Amino acid sequence: MKEFKEFISRGNMMDLAVGVIIGSAFTAIVNSLVKDLINPLIGLFIGKIDLSNLKLTIGEATFRYGSFLNAVINFLIIALVVFILMKLVNKFTIKKEVEKETPAPSNEEIYLRQIRDALQEKKTLR
């Protein structure tokens, strides 16, 4: 039981829980966006407001391609938002890593650079 308690109380587990909760709330927002805004806009062009009711019936089989279109639109919107978020996260974490990886030059390096620059100036004066 102690080991399980430690596992649950770790920071990663809490981050995961927050991510799942935010993700489900975001999914509800995207579903509303698609259902209430995007579908009516697309419906203006194809003549039907509710895409989820679009279907094709062949014999006894009914293909509800409108619901599939809704799911595809939802997926594309969520994928786009996740892509943008990951680009932002990567942009900030890469900057921090680069800053950490490039330490300040030591005194020896500074002196050697000054000597190099002085030698190069001598060559250009000749």
CSV table of N, CA, C and O in Angstrom, one decimal:
chain,number,residue,atom,x,y,z
A,1,MET,N,0.8,-1.2,0.0
A,1,MET,CA,0.0,0.0,0.0
A,1,MET,C,0.9,1.3,0.0
A,1,MET,O,0.5,2.2,-0.7
A,2,LYS,N,2.0,1.2,0.7
A,2,LYS,CA,2.9,2.4,0.8
A,2,LYS,C,3.5,2.7,-0.6
A,2,LYS,O,3.5,3.9,-1.0
A,3,GLU,N,3.8,1.7,-1.3
A,3,GLU,CA,4.4,1.8,-2.6
A,3,GLU,C,3.4,2.5,-3.6
A,3,GLU,O,3.7,3.4,-4.4
A,4,PHE,N,2.1,2.0,-3.5
A,4,PHE,CA,1.1,2.6,-4.3
A,4,PHE,C,0.8,4.1,-4.0
A,4,PHE,O,0.6,4.9,-4.8
A,5,LYS,N,0.9,4.4,-2.7
A,5,LYS,CA,0.7,5.7,-2.2
A,5,LYS,C,1.8,6.7,-2.8
A,5,LYS,O,1.5,7.8,-3.2
A,6,GLU,N,3.0,6.2,-2.8
A,6,GLU,CA,4.1,6.9,-3.4
A,6,GLU,C,3.9,7.2,-4.9
A,6,GLU,O,4.2,8.2,-5.4
A,7,PHE,N,3.5,6.1,-5.5
A,7,PHE,CA,3.2,6.2,-7.0
A,7,PHE,C,2.2,7.3,-7.3
A,7,PHE,O,2.4,8.1,-8.2
A,8,ILE,N,1.1,7.3,-6.5
A,8,ILE,CA,0.0,8.2,-6.8
A,8,ILE,C,0.4,9.6,-6.5
A,8,ILE,O,0.0,10.5,-7.2
A,9,SER,N,1.2,9.8,-5.5
A,9,SER,CA,1.6,11.2,-5.0
A,9,SER,C,2.7,11.8,-5.8
A,9,SER,O,3.1,12.9,-5.6
A,10,ARG,N,3.3,11.0,-6.8
A,10,ARG,CA,4.4,11.6,-7.6
A,10,ARG,C,3.9,12.7,-8.4
A,10,ARG,O,2.7,12.8,-8.8
A,11,GLY,N,4.7,13.6,-8.8
A,11,GLY,CA,4.4,14.8,-9.6
A,11,GLY,C,3.9,14.4,-11.0
A,11,GLY,O,2.9,15.0,-11.5
A,12,ASN,N,4.5,13.4,-11.6
A,12,ASN,CA,4.0,13.0,-12.9
A,12,ASN,C,2.6,12.5,-12.9
A,12,ASN,O,1.9,12.7,-13.9
A,13,MET,N,2.2,11.8,-11.9
A,13,MET,CA,0.9,11.2,-11.8
A,13,MET,C,-0.2,12.4,-11.7
A,13,MET,O,-1.2,12.4,-12.3
A,14,MET,N,0.2,13.4,-10.9
A,14,MET,CA,-0.7,14.5,-10.8
A,14,MET,C,-0.8,15.3,-12.1
A,14,MET,O,-1.9,15.8,-12.5
A,15,ASP,N,0.3,15.5,-12.8
A,15,ASP,CA,0.3,16.1,-14.1
A,15,ASP,C,-0.5,15.4,-15.1
A,15,ASP,O,-1.3,16.0,-15.8
A,16,LEU,N,-0.5,14.1,-15.1
A,16,LEU,CA,-1.3,13.3,-16.0
A,16,LEU,C,-2.8,13.4,-15.6
A,16,LEU,O,-3.6,13.6,-16.6
A,17,ALA,N,-3.1,13.5,-14.4
A,17,ALA,CA,-4.5,13.6,-14.0
A,17,ALA,C,-5.0,15.0,-14.5
A,17,ALA,O,-6.1,15.1,-15.0
A,18,VAL,N,-4.2,16.0,-14.3
A,18,VAL,CA,-4.6,17.4,-14.7
A,18,VAL,C,-4.8,17.4,-16.2
A,18,VAL,O,-5.7,17.9,-16.8
A,19,GLY,N,-3.9,16.7,-16.9
A,19,GLY,CA,-3.9,16.7,-18.4
A,19,GLY,C,-5.2,16.0,-18.9
A,19,GLY,O,-5.8,16.4,-19.8
A,20,VAL,N,-5.6,14.9,-18.2
A,20,VAL,CA,-6.8,14.2,-18.6
A,20,VAL,C,-8.0,15.0,-18.4
A,20,VAL,O,-8.9,15.1,-19.3
A,21,ILE,N,-8.1,15.7,-17.3
A,21,ILE,CA,-9.2,16.6,-17.0
A,21,ILE,C,-9.3,17.7,-18.0
A,21,ILE,O,-10.4,18.0,-18.5
A,22,ILE,N,-8.2,18.4,-18.2
A,22,ILE,CA,-8.2,19.5,-19.2
A,22,ILE,C,-8.5,19.0,-20.6
A,22,ILE,O,-9.3,19.6,-21.3
A,23,GLY,N,-8.0,17.8,-20.9
A,23,GLY,CA,-8.3,17.2,-22.2
A,23,GLY,C,-9.7,16.9,-22.4
A,23,GLY,O,-10.3,17.2,-23.5
A,24,SER,N,-10.4,16.4,-21.4
A,24,SER,CA,-11.8,16.1,-21.6
A,24,SER,C,-12.6,17.4,-21.7
A,24,SER,O,-13.6,17.5,-22.5
A,25,ALA,N,-12.2,18.4,-20.9
A,25,ALA,CA,-12.9,19.7,-21.0
A,25,ALA,C,-12.7,20.3,-22.4
A,25,ALA,O,-13.6,20.9,-23.0
A,26,PHE,N,-11.5,20.2,-22.9
A,26,PHE,CA,-11.2,20.7,-24.2
A,26,PHE,C,-11.9,20.0,-25.3
A,26,PHE,O,-12.4,20.6,-26.3
A,27,THR,N,-12.1,18.7,-25.2
A,27,THR,CA,-12.8,17.9,-26.1
A,27,THR,C,-14.3,18.4,-26.2
A,27,THR,O,-14.8,18.5,-27.3
A,28,ALA,N,-14.8,18.7,-25.1
A,28,ALA,CA,-16.2,19.2,-25.0
A,28,ALA,C,-16.3,20.5,-25.8
A,28,ALA,O,-17.3,20.8,-26.5
A,29,ILE,N,-15.3,21.4,-25.6
A,29,ILE,CA,-15.3,22.7,-26.3
A,29,ILE,C,-15.2,22.5,-27.8
A,29,ILE,O,-15.9,23.1,-28.6
A,30,VAL,N,-14.3,21.6,-28.2
A,30,VAL,CA,-14.1,21.3,-29.7
A,30,VAL,C,-15.4,20.7,-30.2
A,30,VAL,O,-15.8,21.1,-31.3
A,31,ASN,N,-16.0,19.8,-29.5
A,31,ASN,CA,-17.2,19.2,-30.0
A,31,ASN,C,-18.3,20.3,-30.2
A,31,ASN,O,-19.0,20.3,-31.2
A,32,SER,N,-18.4,21.2,-29.3
A,32,SER,CA,-19.4,22.3,-29.4
A,32,SER,C,-19.0,23.2,-30.6
A,32,SER,O,-19.8,23.6,-31.4
A,33,LEU,N,-17.7,23.5,-30.8
A,33,LEU,CA,-17.2,24.3,-31.9
A,33,LEU,C,-17.6,23.7,-33.2
A,33,LEU,O,-18.2,24.3,-34.1
A,34,VAL,N,-17.4,22.4,-33.3
A,34,VAL,CA,-17.7,21.7,-34.6
A,34,VAL,C,-19.2,21.6,-34.8
A,34,VAL,O,-19.7,22.0,-35.9
A,35,LYS,N,-20.0,21.2,-33.8
A,35,LYS,CA,-21.4,21.1,-33.9
A,35,LYS,C,-22.1,22.4,-34.1
A,35,LYS,O,-23.0,22.5,-34.9
A,36,ASP,N,-21.7,23.4,-33.3
A,36,ASP,CA,-22.5,24.7,-33.3
A,36,ASP,C,-22.0,25.7,-34.2
A,36,ASP,O,-22.8,26.7,-34.6
A,37,LEU,N,-20.7,25.7,-34.7
A,37,LEU,CA,-20.2,26.7,-35.5
A,37,LEU,C,-19.7,26.2,-36.9
A,37,LEU,O,-20.1,26.8,-37.9
A,38,ILE,N,-18.9,25.2,-36.9
A,38,ILE,CA,-18.3,24.7,-38.2
A,38,ILE,C,-19.4,24.0,-39.0
A,38,ILE,O,-19.5,24.3,-40.2
A,39,ASN,N,-20.1,23.1,-38.4
A,39,ASN,CA,-21.1,22.4,-39.2
A,39,ASN,C,-22.1,23.3,-39.9
A,39,ASN,O,-22.5,23.1,-41.0
A,40,PRO,N,-22.7,24.3,-39.1
A,40,PRO,CA,-23.6,25.2,-39.8
A,40,PRO,C,-23.0,26.0,-41.0
A,40,PRO,O,-23.6,26.2,-42.0
A,41,LEU,N,-21.7,26.3,-40.8
A,41,LEU,CA,-21.0,27.0,-41.8
A,41,LEU,C,-20.8,26.1,-43.1
A,41,LEU,O,-21.1,26.6,-44.2
A,42,ILE,N,-20.4,24.9,-42.8
A,42,ILE,CA,-20.3,24.0,-44.0
A,42,ILE,C,-21.7,23.7,-44.5
A,42,ILE,O,-21.9,23.6,-45.7
A,43,GLY,N,-22.7,23.6,-43.7
A,43,GLY,CA,-24.0,23.3,-44.1
A,43,GLY,C,-24.6,24.4,-45.0
A,43,GLY,O,-25.4,24.1,-45.9
A,44,LEU,N,-24.1,25.6,-44.9
A,44,LEU,CA,-24.5,26.7,-45.8
A,44,LEU,C,-24.2,26.4,-47.2
A,44,LEU,O,-24.9,26.7,-48.1
A,45,PHE,N,-23.0,25.8,-47.4
A,45,PHE,CA,-22.5,25.5,-48.7
A,45,PHE,C,-23.1,24.2,-49.3
A,45,PHE,O,-23.2,24.1,-50.5
A,46,ILE,N,-23.4,23.2,-48.5
A,46,ILE,CA,-24.0,22.0,-49.1
A,46,ILE,C,-25.5,21.9,-48.9
A,46,ILE,O,-26.1,21.0,-49.4
A,47,GLY,N,-26.1,22.9,-48.2
A,47,GLY,CA,-27.6,23.0,-48.1
A,47,GLY,C,-28.2,22.3,-46.9
A,47,GLY,O,-29.4,22.3,-46.8
A,48,LYS,N,-27.4,21.7,-46.1
A,48,LYS,CA,-27.9,21.0,-44.9
A,48,LYS,C,-27.1,21.5,-43.7
A,48,LYS,O,-25.9,21.6,-43.7
A,49,ILE,N,-27.9,21.9,-42.7
A,49,ILE,CA,-27.2,22.5,-41.5
A,49,ILE,C,-26.6,21.5,-40.6
A,49,ILE,O,-25.5,21.7,-40.1
A,50,ASP,N,-27.2,20.3,-40.4
A,50,ASP,CA,-26.7,19.3,-39.5
A,50,ASP,C,-26.0,18.2,-40.3
A,50,ASP,O,-26.6,17.4,-40.9
A,51,LEU,N,-24.7,18.2,-40.2
A,51,LEU,CA,-23.9,17.2,-40.9
A,51,LEU,C,-24.0,15.8,-40.3
A,51,LEU,O,-23.9,14.9,-41.1
A,52,SER,N,-24.3,15.8,-39.0
A,52,SER,CA,-24.4,14.4,-38.4
A,52,SER,C,-25.5,13.6,-39.0
A,52,SER,O,-25.5,12.4,-38.8
A,53,ASN,N,-26.5,14.2,-39.6
A,53,ASN,CA,-27.6,13.5,-40.1
A,53,ASN,C,-27.4,13.0,-41.6
A,53,ASN,O,-28.3,12.4,-42.1
A,54,LEU,N,-26.3,13.4,-42.1
A,54,LEU,CA,-26.0,13.0,-43.5
A,54,LEU,C,-25.8,11.4,-43.5
A,54,LEU,O,-25.0,10.9,-42.7
A,55,LYS,N,-26.5,10.8,-44.4
A,55,LYS,CA,-26.3,9.3,-44.5
A,55,LYS,C,-26.6,8.9,-45.9
A,55,LYS,O,-27.2,9.5,-46.7
A,56,LEU,N,-26.0,7.7,-46.2
A,56,LEU,CA,-26.2,7.0,-47.5
A,56,LEU,C,-26.8,5.7,-47.2
A,56,LEU,O,-26.3,4.9,-46.5
A,57,THR,N,-27.9,5.4,-47.9
A,57,THR,CA,-28.6,4.1,-47.7
A,57,THR,C,-28.5,3.3,-48.9
A,57,THR,O,-28.9,3.7,-50.0
A,58,ILE,N,-27.9,2.1,-48.8
A,58,ILE,CA,-27.8,1.2,-49.9
A,58,ILE,C,-28.5,-0.1,-49.5
A,58,ILE,O,-27.9,-0.8,-48.6
A,59,GLY,N,-29.6,-0.4,-50.0
A,59,GLY,CA,-30.3,-1.6,-49.6
A,59,GLY,C,-30.7,-1.5,-48.1
A,59,GLY,O,-31.3,-0.6,-47.7
A,60,GLU,N,-30.3,-2.5,-47.3
A,60,GLU,CA,-30.5,-2.5,-45.8
A,60,GLU,C,-29.4,-1.7,-45.1
A,60,GLU,O,-29.6,-1.5,-43.9
A,61,ALA,N,-28.3,-1.4,-45.7
A,61,ALA,CA,-27.2,-0.8,-45.0
A,61,ALA,C,-27.3,0.7,-45.0
A,61,ALA,O,-27.6,1.3,-46.1
A,62,THR,N,-27.1,1.3,-43.9
A,62,THR,CA,-27.1,2.8,-43.8
A,62,THR,C,-25.7,3.2,-43.3
A,62,THR,O,-25.2,2.8,-42.3
A,63,PHE,N,-25.1,4.1,-44.2
A,63,PHE,CA,-23.8,4.7,-43.9
A,63,PHE,C,-23.9,6.1,-43.4
A,63,PHE,O,-24.3,7.0,-44.1
A,64,ARG,N,-23.6,6.3,-42.1
A,64,ARG,CA,-23.8,7.7,-41.5
A,64,ARG,C,-22.4,8.4,-41.7
A,64,ARG,O,-21.7,8.6,-40.7
A,65,TYR,N,-22.2,8.9,-42.9
A,65,TYR,CA,-20.9,9.6,-43.1
A,65,TYR,C,-20.9,11.0,-42.5
A,65,TYR,O,-19.8,11.5,-42.3
A,66,GLY,N,-22.0,11.5,-42.2
A,66,GLY,CA,-22.1,12.8,-41.5
A,66,GLY,C,-21.4,12.8,-40.1
A,66,GLY,O,-20.6,13.7,-39.7
A,67,SER,N,-21.7,11.7,-39.4
A,67,SER,CA,-21.1,11.6,-38.0
A,67,SER,C,-19.6,11.4,-38.2
A,67,SER,O,-18.8,11.9,-37.4
A,68,PHE,N,-19.2,10.6,-39.2
A,68,PHE,CA,-17.8,10.4,-39.5
A,68,PHE,C,-17.1,11.8,-39.8
A,68,PHE,O,-16.0,12.0,-39.3
A,69,LEU,N,-17.8,12.6,-40.6
A,69,LEU,CA,-17.2,13.9,-40.9
A,69,LEU,C,-17.0,14.7,-39.6
A,69,LEU,O,-16.0,15.4,-39.5
A,70,ASN,N,-18.0,14.7,-38.7
A,70,ASN,CA,-17.9,15.4,-37.5
A,70,ASN,C,-16.6,14.9,-36.7
A,70,ASN,O,-15.9,15.7,-36.1
A,71,ALA,N,-16.5,13.6,-36.6
A,71,ALA,CA,-15.3,13.0,-35.9
A,71,ALA,C,-14.0,13.5,-36.6
A,71,ALA,O,-13.0,13.8,-35.8
A,72,VAL,N,-13.9,13.5,-37.9
A,72,VAL,CA,-12.7,13.9,-38.6
A,72,VAL,C,-12.4,15.4,-38.3
A,72,VAL,O,-11.3,15.8,-38.0
A,73,ILE,N,-13.4,16.2,-38.3
A,73,ILE,CA,-13.2,17.7,-38.0
A,73,ILE,C,-12.8,17.8,-36.6
A,73,ILE,O,-11.8,18.6,-36.3
A,74,ASN,N,-13.4,17.1,-35.7
A,74,ASN,CA,-13.0,17.2,-34.3
A,74,ASN,C,-11.5,16.8,-34.1
A,74,ASN,O,-10.7,17.5,-33.5
A,75,PHE,N,-11.1,15.7,-34.8
A,75,PHE,CA,-9.7,15.2,-34.7
A,75,PHE,C,-8.8,16.3,-35.2
A,75,PHE,O,-7.7,16.5,-34.6
A,76,LEU,N,-9.1,16.8,-36.4
A,76,LEU,CA,-8.2,17.8,-37.0
A,76,LEU,C,-8.0,19.0,-36.2
A,76,LEU,O,-6.9,19.5,-36.0
A,77,ILE,N,-9.1,19.5,-35.5
A,77,ILE,CA,-9.0,20.7,-34.7
A,77,ILE,C,-8.1,20.4,-33.4
A,77,ILE,O,-7.2,21.1,-33.1
A,78,ILE,N,-8.4,19.2,-32.8
A,78,ILE,CA,-7.6,18.8,-31.6
A,78,ILE,C,-6.1,18.6,-32.0
A,78,ILE,O,-5.2,19.1,-31.3
A,79,ALA,N,-5.9,18.0,-33.1
A,79,ALA,CA,-4.5,17.7,-33.6
A,79,ALA,C,-3.8,19.0,-33.8
A,79,ALA,O,-2.6,19.2,-33.5
A,80,LEU,N,-4.5,20.0,-34.4
A,80,LEU,CA,-3.9,21.3,-34.7
A,80,LEU,C,-3.5,22.0,-33.4
A,80,LEU,O,-2.4,22.6,-33.3
A,81,VAL,N,-4.4,22.0,-32.4
A,81,VAL,CA,-4.1,22.7,-31.2
A,81,VAL,C,-3.0,22.0,-30.4
A,81,VAL,O,-2.1,22.7,-29.9
A,82,VAL,N,-3.0,20.7,-30.4
A,82,VAL,CA,-1.9,20.0,-29.8
A,82,VAL,C,-0.6,20.3,-30.5
A,82,VAL,O,0.5,20.5,-29.8
A,83,PHE,N,-0.6,20.3,-31.8
A,83,PHE,CA,0.6,20.6,-32.6
A,83,PHE,C,1.2,22.0,-32.2
A,83,PHE,O,2.3,22.2,-31.9
A,84,ILE,N,0.3,23.0,-32.1
A,84,ILE,CA,0.7,24.4,-31.8
A,84,ILE,C,1.2,24.4,-30.3
A,84,ILE,O,2.3,25.0,-30.1
A,85,LEU,N,0.6,23.7,-29.4
A,85,LEU,CA,1.0,23.7,-28.0
A,85,LEU,C,2.4,23.0,-27.9
A,85,LEU,O,3.3,23.5,-27.2
A,86,MET,N,2.6,21.9,-28.7
A,86,MET,CA,3.9,21.3,-28.6
A,86,MET,C,5.0,22.1,-29.3
A,86,MET,O,6.2,22.2,-28.8
A,87,LYS,N,4.7,22.9,-30.3
A,87,LYS,CA,5.7,23.8,-30.9
A,87,LYS,C,6.1,24.9,-29.9
A,87,LYS,O,7.3,25.2,-29.7
A,88,LEU,N,5.1,25.4,-29.1
A,88,LEU,CA,5.4,26.4,-28.1
A,88,LEU,C,6.2,25.8,-27.0
A,88,LEU,O,7.2,26.4,-26.5
A,89,VAL,N,5.9,24.6,-26.5
A,89,VAL,CA,6.6,24.0,-25.4
A,89,VAL,C,8.0,23.7,-25.9
A,89,VAL,O,9.0,24.0,-25.2
A,90,ASN,N,8.2,23.2,-27.1
A,90,ASN,CA,9.5,22.9,-27.6
A,90,ASN,C,10.4,24.1,-27.8
A,90,ASN,O,11.6,24.1,-27.5
A,91,LYS,N,9.7,25.2,-28.2
A,91,LYS,CA,10.4,26.5,-28.4
A,91,LYS,C,11.0,26.9,-27.1
A,91,LYS,O,12.2,27.3,-27.0
A,92,PHE,N,10.3,26.9,-26.0
A,92,PHE,CA,10.8,27.3,-24.7
A,92,PHE,C,11.7,26.4,-24.0
A,92,PHE,O,12.7,26.8,-23.4
A,93,THR,N,11.5,25.0,-24.2
A,93,THR,CA,12.4,24.1,-23.5
A,93,THR,C,13.7,24.0,-24.3
A,93,THR,O,14.8,23.8,-23.7
A,94,ILE,N,13.7,24.2,-25.6
A,94,ILE,CA,15.0,24.1,-26.3
A,94,ILE,C,15.8,25.4,-26.0
A,94,ILE,O,17.0,25.3,-25.8
A,95,LYS,N,15.2,26.5,-25.8
A,95,LYS,CA,15.9,27.7,-25.4
A,95,LYS,C,16.6,27.5,-24.1
A,95,LYS,O,17.8,27.9,-23.9
A,96,LYS,N,15.9,27.0,-23.1
A,96,LYS,CA,16.4,26.7,-21.8
A,96,LYS,C,17.6,25.7,-21.9
A,96,LYS,O,18.6,25.9,-21.2
A,97,GLU,N,17.5,24.7,-22.7
A,97,GLU,CA,18.5,23.7,-22.8
A,97,GLU,C,19.8,24.3,-23.4
A,97,GLU,O,20.9,24.1,-23.0
A,98,VAL,N,19.6,25.2,-24.4
A,98,VAL,CA,20.8,25.8,-25.1
A,98,VAL,C,21.4,26.7,-24.1
A,98,VAL,O,22.7,26.8,-24.0
A,99,GLU,N,20.6,27.5,-23.3
A,99,GLU,CA,21.2,28.4,-22.3
A,99,GLU,C,22.0,27.6,-21.3
A,99,GLU,O,23.1,28.0,-20.8
A,100,LYS,N,21.5,26.4,-20.9
A,100,LYS,CA,22.2,25.6,-19.9
A,100,LYS,C,23.5,25.0,-20.5
A,100,LYS,O,24.5,24.8,-19.8
A,101,GLU,N,23.5,24.6,-21.8
A,101,GLU,CA,24.6,23.9,-22.4
A,101,GLU,C,25.8,24.8,-22.7
A,101,GLU,O,26.9,24.4,-22.8
A,102,THR,N,25.5,26.1,-22.9
A,102,THR,CA,26.6,27.0,-23.2
A,102,THR,C,27.1,27.8,-21.9
A,102,THR,O,26.5,28.8,-21.6
A,103,PRO,N,28.1,27.2,-21.2
A,103,PRO,CA,28.6,27.9,-20.0
A,103,PRO,C,29.4,29.2,-20.4
A,103,PRO,O,29.8,29.3,-21.6
A,104,ALA,N,29.5,30.1,-19.5
A,104,ALA,CA,30.3,31.3,-19.7
A,104,ALA,C,31.8,30.9,-20.0
A,104,ALA,O,32.3,29.9,-19.4
A,105,PRO,N,32.5,31.6,-20.8
A,105,PRO,CA,33.9,31.2,-21.1
A,105,PRO,C,34.7,31.5,-19.9
A,105,PRO,O,34.5,32.4,-19.1
A,106,SER,N,35.7,30.6,-19.8
A,106,SER,CA,36.7,30.8,-18.6
A,106,SER,C,37.6,31.9,-18.9
A,106,SER,O,37.7,32.4,-20.0
A,107,ASN,N,38.4,32.3,-17.9
A,107,ASN,CA,39.4,33.4,-18.1
A,107,ASN,C,40.4,33.0,-19.1
A,107,ASN,O,40.8,33.8,-19.9
A,108,GLU,N,40.8,31.7,-19.1
A,108,GLU,CA,41.8,31.3,-20.1
A,108,GLU,C,41.3,31.4,-21.5
A,108,GLU,O,42.0,31.9,-22.4
A,109,GLU,N,40.0,31.1,-21.7
A,109,GLU,CA,39.4,31.3,-23.1
A,109,GLU,C,39.4,32.7,-23.5
A,109,GLU,O,39.7,33.1,-24.6
A,110,ILE,N,39.1,33.6,-22.5
A,110,ILE,CA,39.0,35.0,-22.8
A,110,ILE,C,40.4,35.5,-23.2
A,110,ILE,O,40.5,36.2,-24.2
A,111,TYR,N,41.4,35.1,-22.5
A,111,TYR,CA,42.8,35.6,-22.8
A,111,TYR,C,43.2,35.0,-24.1
A,111,TYR,O,43.9,35.7,-24.9
A,112,LEU,N,42.9,33.8,-24.4
A,112,LEU,CA,43.3,33.2,-25.7
A,112,LEU,C,42.6,33.9,-26.8
A,112,LEU,O,43.2,34.1,-27.9
A,113,ARG,N,41.4,34.2,-26.7
A,113,ARG,CA,40.7,35.0,-27.7
A,113,ARG,C,41.3,36.3,-28.0
A,113,ARG,O,41.5,36.8,-29.1
A,114,GLN,N,41.7,37.0,-26.9
A,114,GLN,CA,42.3,38.3,-27.0
A,114,GLN,C,43.7,38.2,-27.7
A,114,GLN,O,44.0,39.0,-28.6
A,115,ILE,N,44.5,37.1,-27.4
A,115,ILE,CA,45.7,36.9,-28.1
A,115,ILE,C,45.5,36.6,-29.6
A,115,ILE,O,46.2,37.2,-30.4
A,116,ARG,N,44.5,35.8,-29.9
A,116,ARG,CA,44.2,35.5,-31.2
A,116,ARG,C,43.8,36.7,-32.0
A,116,ARG,O,44.3,37.0,-33.1
A,117,ASP,N,43.0,37.6,-31.4
A,117,ASP,CA,42.5,38.8,-32.1
A,117,ASP,C,43.7,39.7,-32.3
A,117,ASP,O,43.8,40.4,-33.3
A,118,ALA,N,44.6,39.8,-31.3
A,118,ALA,CA,45.8,40.7,-31.4
A,118,ALA,C,46.7,40.2,-32.6
A,118,ALA,O,47.2,41.0,-33.4
A,119,LEU,N,46.9,38.9,-32.7
A,119,LEU,CA,47.7,38.3,-33.8
A,119,LEU,C,47.0,38.6,-35.1
A,119,LEU,O,47.7,38.9,-36.1
A,120,GLN,N,45.8,38.5,-35.2
A,120,GLN,CA,45.1,38.7,-36.5
A,120,GLN,C,45.2,40.2,-36.9
A,120,GLN,O,45.3,40.5,-38.0
A,121,GLU,N,45.2,41.1,-35.9
A,121,GLU,CA,45.3,42.5,-36.2
A,121,GLU,C,46.7,42.8,-36.7
A,121,GLU,O,46.9,43.6,-37.6
A,122,LYS,N,47.7,42.1,-36.1
A,122,LYS,CA,49.1,42.3,-36.6
A,122,LYS,C,49.2,41.9,-38.1
A,122,LYS,O,49.9,42.5,-38.8
A,123,LYS,N,48.6,40.8,-38.4
A,123,LYS,CA,48.7,40.3,-39.8
A,123,LYS,C,48.0,41.3,-40.7
A,123,LYS,O,48.5,41.5,-41.9
A,124,THR,N,46.9,41.9,-40.4
A,124,THR,CA,46.2,42.8,-41.3
A,124,THR,C,47.0,44.1,-41.4
A,124,THR,O,46.9,44.8,-42.4
A,125,LEU,N,47.8,44.5,-40.4
A,125,LEU,CA,48.6,45.7,-40.5
A,125,LEU,C,49.8,45.6,-41.4
A,125,LEU,O,50.3,46.5,-42.0
A,126,ARG,N,50.3,44.4,-41.6
A,126,ARG,CA,51.5,44.2,-42.5
A,126,ARG,C,51.2,44.3,-43.9
A,126,ARG,O,50.4,44.3,-44.6
